[in-house]
CSV table of C-alpha atoms in Angstrom, one decimal:
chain,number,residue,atom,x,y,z
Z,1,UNK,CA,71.9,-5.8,91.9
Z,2,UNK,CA,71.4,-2.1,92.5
Z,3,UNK,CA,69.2,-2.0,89.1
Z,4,UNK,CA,67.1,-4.7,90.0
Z,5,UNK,CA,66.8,-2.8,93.7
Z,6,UNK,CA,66.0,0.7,92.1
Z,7,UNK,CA,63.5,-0.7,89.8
Z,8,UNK,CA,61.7,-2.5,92.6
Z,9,UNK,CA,61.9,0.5,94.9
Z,10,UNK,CA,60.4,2.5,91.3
Z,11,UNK,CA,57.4,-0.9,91.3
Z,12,UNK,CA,56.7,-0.1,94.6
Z,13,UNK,CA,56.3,3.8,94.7
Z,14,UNK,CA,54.2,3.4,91.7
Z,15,UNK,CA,51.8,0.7,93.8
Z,16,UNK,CA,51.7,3.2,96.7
Z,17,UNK,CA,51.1,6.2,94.2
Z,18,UNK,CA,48.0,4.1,93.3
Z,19,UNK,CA,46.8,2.6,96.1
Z,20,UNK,CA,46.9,6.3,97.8
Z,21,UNK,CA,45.1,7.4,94.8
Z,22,UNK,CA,42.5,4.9,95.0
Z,23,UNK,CA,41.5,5.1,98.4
Z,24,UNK,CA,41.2,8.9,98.2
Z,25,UNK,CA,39.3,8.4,95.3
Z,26,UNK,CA,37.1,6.5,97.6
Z,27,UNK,CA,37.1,9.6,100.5
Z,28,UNK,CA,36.0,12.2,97.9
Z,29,UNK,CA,32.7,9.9,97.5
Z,30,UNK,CA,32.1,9.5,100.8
Z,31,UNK,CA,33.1,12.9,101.8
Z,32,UNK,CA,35.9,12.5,104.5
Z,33,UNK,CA,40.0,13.7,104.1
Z,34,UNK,CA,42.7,10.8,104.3
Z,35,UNK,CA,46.1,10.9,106.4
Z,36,UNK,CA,48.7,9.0,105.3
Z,37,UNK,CA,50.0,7.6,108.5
Z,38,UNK,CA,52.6,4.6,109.5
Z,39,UNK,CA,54.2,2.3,107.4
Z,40,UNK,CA,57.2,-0.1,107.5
Z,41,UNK,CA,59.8,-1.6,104.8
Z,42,UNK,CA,61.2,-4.9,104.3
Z,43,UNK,CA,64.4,-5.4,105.7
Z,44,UNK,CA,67.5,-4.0,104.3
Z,45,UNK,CA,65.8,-2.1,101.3
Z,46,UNK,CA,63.2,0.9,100.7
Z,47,UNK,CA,60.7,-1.4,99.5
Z,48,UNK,CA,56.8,-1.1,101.3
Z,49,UNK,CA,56.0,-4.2,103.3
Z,50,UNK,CA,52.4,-2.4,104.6
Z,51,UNK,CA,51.1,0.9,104.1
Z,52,UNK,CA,48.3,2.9,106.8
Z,53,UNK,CA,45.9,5.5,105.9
Z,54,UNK,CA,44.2,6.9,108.0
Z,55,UNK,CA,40.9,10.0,108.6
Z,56,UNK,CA,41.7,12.9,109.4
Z,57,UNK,CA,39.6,13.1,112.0
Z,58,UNK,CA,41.7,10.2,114.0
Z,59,UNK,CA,43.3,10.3,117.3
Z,60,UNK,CA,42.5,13.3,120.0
Z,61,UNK,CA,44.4,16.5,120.2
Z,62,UNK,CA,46.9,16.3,123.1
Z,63,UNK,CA,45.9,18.6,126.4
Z,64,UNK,CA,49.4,20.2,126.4
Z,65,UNK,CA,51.6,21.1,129.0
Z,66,UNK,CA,48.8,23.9,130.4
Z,67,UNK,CA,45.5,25.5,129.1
Z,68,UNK,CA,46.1,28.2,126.2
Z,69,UNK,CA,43.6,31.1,126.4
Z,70,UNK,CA,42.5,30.7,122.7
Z,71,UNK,CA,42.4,27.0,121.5
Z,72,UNK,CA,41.3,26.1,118.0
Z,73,UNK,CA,38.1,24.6,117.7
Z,74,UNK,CA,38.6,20.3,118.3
Z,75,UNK,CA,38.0,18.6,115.0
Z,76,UNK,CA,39.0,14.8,115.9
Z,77,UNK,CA,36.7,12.6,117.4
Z,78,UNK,CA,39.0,9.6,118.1
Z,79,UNK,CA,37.9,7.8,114.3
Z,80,UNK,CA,39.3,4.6,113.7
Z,81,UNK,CA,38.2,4.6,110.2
Z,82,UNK,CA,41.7,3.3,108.5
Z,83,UNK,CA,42.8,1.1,105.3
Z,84,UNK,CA,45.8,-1.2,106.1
Z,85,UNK,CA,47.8,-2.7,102.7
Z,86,UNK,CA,50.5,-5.4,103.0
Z,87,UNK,CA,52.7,-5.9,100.2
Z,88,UNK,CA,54.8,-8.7,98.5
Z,89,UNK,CA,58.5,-8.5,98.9
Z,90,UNK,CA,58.8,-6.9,95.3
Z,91,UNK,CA,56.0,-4.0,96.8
Z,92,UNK,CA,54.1,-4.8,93.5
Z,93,UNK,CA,51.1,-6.5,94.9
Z,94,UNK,CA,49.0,-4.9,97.5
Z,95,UNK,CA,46.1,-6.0,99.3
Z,96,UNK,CA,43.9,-5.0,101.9
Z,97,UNK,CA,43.8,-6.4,105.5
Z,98,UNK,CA,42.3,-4.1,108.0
Z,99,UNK,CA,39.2,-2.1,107.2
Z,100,UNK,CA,37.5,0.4,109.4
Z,101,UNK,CA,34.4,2.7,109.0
Z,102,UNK,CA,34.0,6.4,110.4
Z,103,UNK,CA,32.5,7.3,113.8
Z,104,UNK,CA,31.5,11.0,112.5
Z,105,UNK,CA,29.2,12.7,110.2
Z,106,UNK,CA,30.5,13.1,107.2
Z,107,UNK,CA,31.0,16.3,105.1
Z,108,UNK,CA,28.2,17.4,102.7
Z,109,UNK,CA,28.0,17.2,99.0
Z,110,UNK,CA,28.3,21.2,99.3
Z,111,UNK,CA,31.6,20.4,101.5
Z,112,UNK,CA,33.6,18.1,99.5
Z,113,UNK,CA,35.4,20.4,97.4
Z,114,UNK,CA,36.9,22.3,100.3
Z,115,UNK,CA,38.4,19.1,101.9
Z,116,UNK,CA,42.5,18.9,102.1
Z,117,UNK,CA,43.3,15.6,100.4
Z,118,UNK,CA,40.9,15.7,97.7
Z,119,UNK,CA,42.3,19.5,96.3
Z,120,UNK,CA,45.2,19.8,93.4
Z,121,UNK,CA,46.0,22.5,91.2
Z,122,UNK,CA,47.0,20.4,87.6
Z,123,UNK,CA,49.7,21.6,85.2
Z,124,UNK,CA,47.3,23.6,83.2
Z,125,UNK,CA,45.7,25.9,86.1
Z,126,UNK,CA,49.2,26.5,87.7
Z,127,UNK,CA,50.6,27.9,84.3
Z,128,UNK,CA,47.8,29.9,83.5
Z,129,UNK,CA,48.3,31.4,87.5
Z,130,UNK,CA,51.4,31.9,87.3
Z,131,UNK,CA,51.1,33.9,83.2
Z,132,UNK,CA,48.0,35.8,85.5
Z,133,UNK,CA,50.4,37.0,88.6
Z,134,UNK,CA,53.2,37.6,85.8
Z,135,UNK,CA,51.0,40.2,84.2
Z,136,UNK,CA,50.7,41.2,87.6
Z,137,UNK,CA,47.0,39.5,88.2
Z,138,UNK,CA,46.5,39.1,91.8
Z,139,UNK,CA,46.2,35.8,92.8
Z,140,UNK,CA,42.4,35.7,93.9
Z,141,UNK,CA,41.8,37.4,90.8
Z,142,UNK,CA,43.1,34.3,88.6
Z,143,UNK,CA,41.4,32.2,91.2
Z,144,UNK,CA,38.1,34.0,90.6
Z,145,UNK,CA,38.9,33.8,86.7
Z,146,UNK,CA,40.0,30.1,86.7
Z,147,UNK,CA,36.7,29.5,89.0
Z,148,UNK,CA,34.0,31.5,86.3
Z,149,UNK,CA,36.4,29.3,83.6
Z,150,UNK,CA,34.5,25.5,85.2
Z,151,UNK,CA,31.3,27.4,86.2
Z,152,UNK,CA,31.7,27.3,90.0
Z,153,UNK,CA,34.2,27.4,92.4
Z,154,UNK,CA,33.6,23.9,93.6
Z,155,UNK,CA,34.8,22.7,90.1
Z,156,UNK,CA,38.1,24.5,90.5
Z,157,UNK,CA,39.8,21.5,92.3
Z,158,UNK,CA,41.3,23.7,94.8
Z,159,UNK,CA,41.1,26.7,96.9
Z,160,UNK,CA,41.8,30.3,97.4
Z,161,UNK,CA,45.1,29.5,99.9
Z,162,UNK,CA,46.0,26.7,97.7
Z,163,UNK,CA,46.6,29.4,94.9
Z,164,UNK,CA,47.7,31.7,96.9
Z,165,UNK,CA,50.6,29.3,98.2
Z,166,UNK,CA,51.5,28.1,94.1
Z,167,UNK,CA,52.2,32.6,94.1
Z,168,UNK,CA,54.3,32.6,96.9
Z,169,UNK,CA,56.2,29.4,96.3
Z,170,UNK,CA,57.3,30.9,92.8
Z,171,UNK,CA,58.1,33.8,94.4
Z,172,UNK,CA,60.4,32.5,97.0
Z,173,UNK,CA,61.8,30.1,94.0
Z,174,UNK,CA,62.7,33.0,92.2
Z,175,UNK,CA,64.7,35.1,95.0
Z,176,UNK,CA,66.2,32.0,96.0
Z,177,UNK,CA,67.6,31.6,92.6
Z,178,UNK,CA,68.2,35.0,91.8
Z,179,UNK,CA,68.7,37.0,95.1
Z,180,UNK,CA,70.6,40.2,94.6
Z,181,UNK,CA,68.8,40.9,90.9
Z,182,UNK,CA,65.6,39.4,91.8
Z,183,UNK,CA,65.5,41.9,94.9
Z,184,UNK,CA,66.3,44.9,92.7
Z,185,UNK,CA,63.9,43.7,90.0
Z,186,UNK,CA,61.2,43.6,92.8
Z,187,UNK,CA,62.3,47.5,93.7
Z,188,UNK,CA,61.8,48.2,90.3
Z,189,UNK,CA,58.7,47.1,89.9
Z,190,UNK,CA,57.2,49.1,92.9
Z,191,UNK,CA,58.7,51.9,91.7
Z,192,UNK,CA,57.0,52.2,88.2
Z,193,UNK,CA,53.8,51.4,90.0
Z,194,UNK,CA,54.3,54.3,92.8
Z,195,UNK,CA,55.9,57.2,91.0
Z,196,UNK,CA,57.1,58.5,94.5
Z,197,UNK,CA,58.2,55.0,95.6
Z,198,UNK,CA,62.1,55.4,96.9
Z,199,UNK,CA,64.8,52.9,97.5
Z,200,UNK,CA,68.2,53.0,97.9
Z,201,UNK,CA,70.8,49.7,97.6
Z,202,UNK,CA,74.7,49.5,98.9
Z,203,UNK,CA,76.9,46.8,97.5
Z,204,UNK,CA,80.4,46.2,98.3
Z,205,UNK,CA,83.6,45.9,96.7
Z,206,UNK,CA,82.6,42.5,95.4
Z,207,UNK,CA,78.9,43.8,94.0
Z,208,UNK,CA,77.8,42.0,96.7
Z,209,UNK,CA,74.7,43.4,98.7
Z,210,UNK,CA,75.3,44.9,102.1
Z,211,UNK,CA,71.9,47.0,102.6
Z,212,UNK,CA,69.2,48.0,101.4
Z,213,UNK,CA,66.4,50.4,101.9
Z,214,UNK,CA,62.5,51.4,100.3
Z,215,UNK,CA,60.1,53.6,101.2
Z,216,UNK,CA,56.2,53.9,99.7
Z,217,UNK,CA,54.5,57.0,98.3
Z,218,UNK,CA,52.2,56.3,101.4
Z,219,UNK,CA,54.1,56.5,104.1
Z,220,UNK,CA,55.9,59.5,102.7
Z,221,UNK,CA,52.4,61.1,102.3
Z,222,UNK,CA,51.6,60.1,106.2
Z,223,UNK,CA,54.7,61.8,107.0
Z,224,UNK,CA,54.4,64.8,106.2
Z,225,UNK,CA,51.0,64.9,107.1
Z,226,UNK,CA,51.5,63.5,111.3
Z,227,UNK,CA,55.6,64.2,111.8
Z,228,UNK,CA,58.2,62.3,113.5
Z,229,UNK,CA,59.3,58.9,113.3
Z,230,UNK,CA,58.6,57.2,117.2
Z,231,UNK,CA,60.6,54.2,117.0
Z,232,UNK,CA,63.2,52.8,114.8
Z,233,UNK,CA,62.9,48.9,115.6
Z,234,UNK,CA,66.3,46.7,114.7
Z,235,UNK,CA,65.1,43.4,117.1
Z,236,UNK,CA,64.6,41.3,113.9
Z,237,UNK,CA,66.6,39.1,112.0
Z,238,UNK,CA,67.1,37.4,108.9
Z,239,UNK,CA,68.6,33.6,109.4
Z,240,UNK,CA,69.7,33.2,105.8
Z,241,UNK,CA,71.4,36.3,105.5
Z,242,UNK,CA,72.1,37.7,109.2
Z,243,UNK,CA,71.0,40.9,108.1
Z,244,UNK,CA,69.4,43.3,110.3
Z,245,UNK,CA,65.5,44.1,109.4
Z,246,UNK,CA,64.6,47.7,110.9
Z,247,UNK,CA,61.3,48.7,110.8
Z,248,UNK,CA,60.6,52.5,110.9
Z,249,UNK,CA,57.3,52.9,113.0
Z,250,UNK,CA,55.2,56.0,112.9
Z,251,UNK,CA,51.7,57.4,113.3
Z,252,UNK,CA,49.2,59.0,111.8
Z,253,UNK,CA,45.6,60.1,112.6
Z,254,UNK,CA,44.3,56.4,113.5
């Protein structure tokens, strides 16, 4: 019984995966970004019964508990544009039942490559950023590159923050994974690129690390140059670790 359940939970992801697909598909043409919203499962099991999406532009933003003295410009417009699938019990066959059309203008031809649910980065582009930042590319550099590659950036598939976030995700994958050496690794790097880069790393008896410390060939430059350290801040913490961050904060002539 649990084989036939997993492979009918398997059918049904792989209906969603394409009925998700197809209806954004369907957005890019038209120019608008889809939310997946609610949906519900048959009793007892993970299988679909009915799937919503939704615009993104649904719904109002809540007036909150009192006015804010910046707000973010108001991007909803209460659209009830939606798709509404039911399913069979085996979440194999999917059809539609409810279908609603915008109450907005809709993004420009110019526009579409800059809306949420229609950007990816494939296998291919996040290999060759991640070989770029490796060889210590900067991330809008092998976004520019990767952009000149499909002759514009609207052929890229994705943005500048999108690549940006692929960098940093790797980044935190790696210290995750490696802590202690990845840190010292990451020292070692500034270091050959700043020949008056210092840092300076405590361990205990275990080799485990208790402190560390860095400090760039600028702000040794600015300190000799405008004097004395003003504050030596040690309000900030680390959750993972519990270890105290303390920021040395000086000036110079700005």
């Amino acid at each position: 019984m649990s084989d036939v359940g997993a492979t009918s939970t398997q059918g049904s992801d792989i209906a969603e995966a394409e009925t998700y697909a197809m209806y954004c598909q369907y957005a890019h043409s038209t120019s608008f970004i889809v939310l997946k919203q609610h949906l519900a499962y048959w009793t007892h099991t993970r299988i679909i019964k009915w799937r919503e999406y939704n615009c993104a532009k649904a719904g109002l933003r809540s007036a909150g508990p009192s006015p804010k003295k910046y707000r973010k410009l108001e991007t909803r417009t209460d659209c009830l544009a939606c798709i509404y699938f039911t399913a069979d019990e085996d979440g194999r066959n999917w059809k539609v039942t409810k279908f609603e059309e915008h109450n907005h203008a809709l993004a420009t031809e110019k526009e579409q490559h800059l809306l949420r649910s229609h950007r990816s980065i494939s296998n291919m582009q996040g290999s060759l950023i991640k070989n770029l930042t490796d060889a210590r590319v900067k991330s809008i550099h092998a976004y520019n590159f990767l952009s000149n590659e499909v002759g514009a950036i609207a052929n890229a598939g994705f943005s500048k923050s999108d690549a940006y976030n692929l960098v940093q995700r790797e980044k935190k994958t790696l210290i995750e994974s490696g802590d202690f050496l990845s840190l010292l690794k990451i020292l070692q790097e500034k270091q050959l690129e700043d020949n008056i880069f210092s840092y300076d790393v405590r361990t205990d008896e275990l080799n485990r690390l208790t402190s560390f410390f860095w400090i760039d060939g600028h702000n040794k430059i600015d300190y000799d140059c405008y004097g004395d350290v003003i504050i030596f801040d040690t309000t900030y913490r680390l959750n993972k670790y519990n270890m105290a961050s303390a920021s040395f904060i000086a000036v110079n002539n700005h």
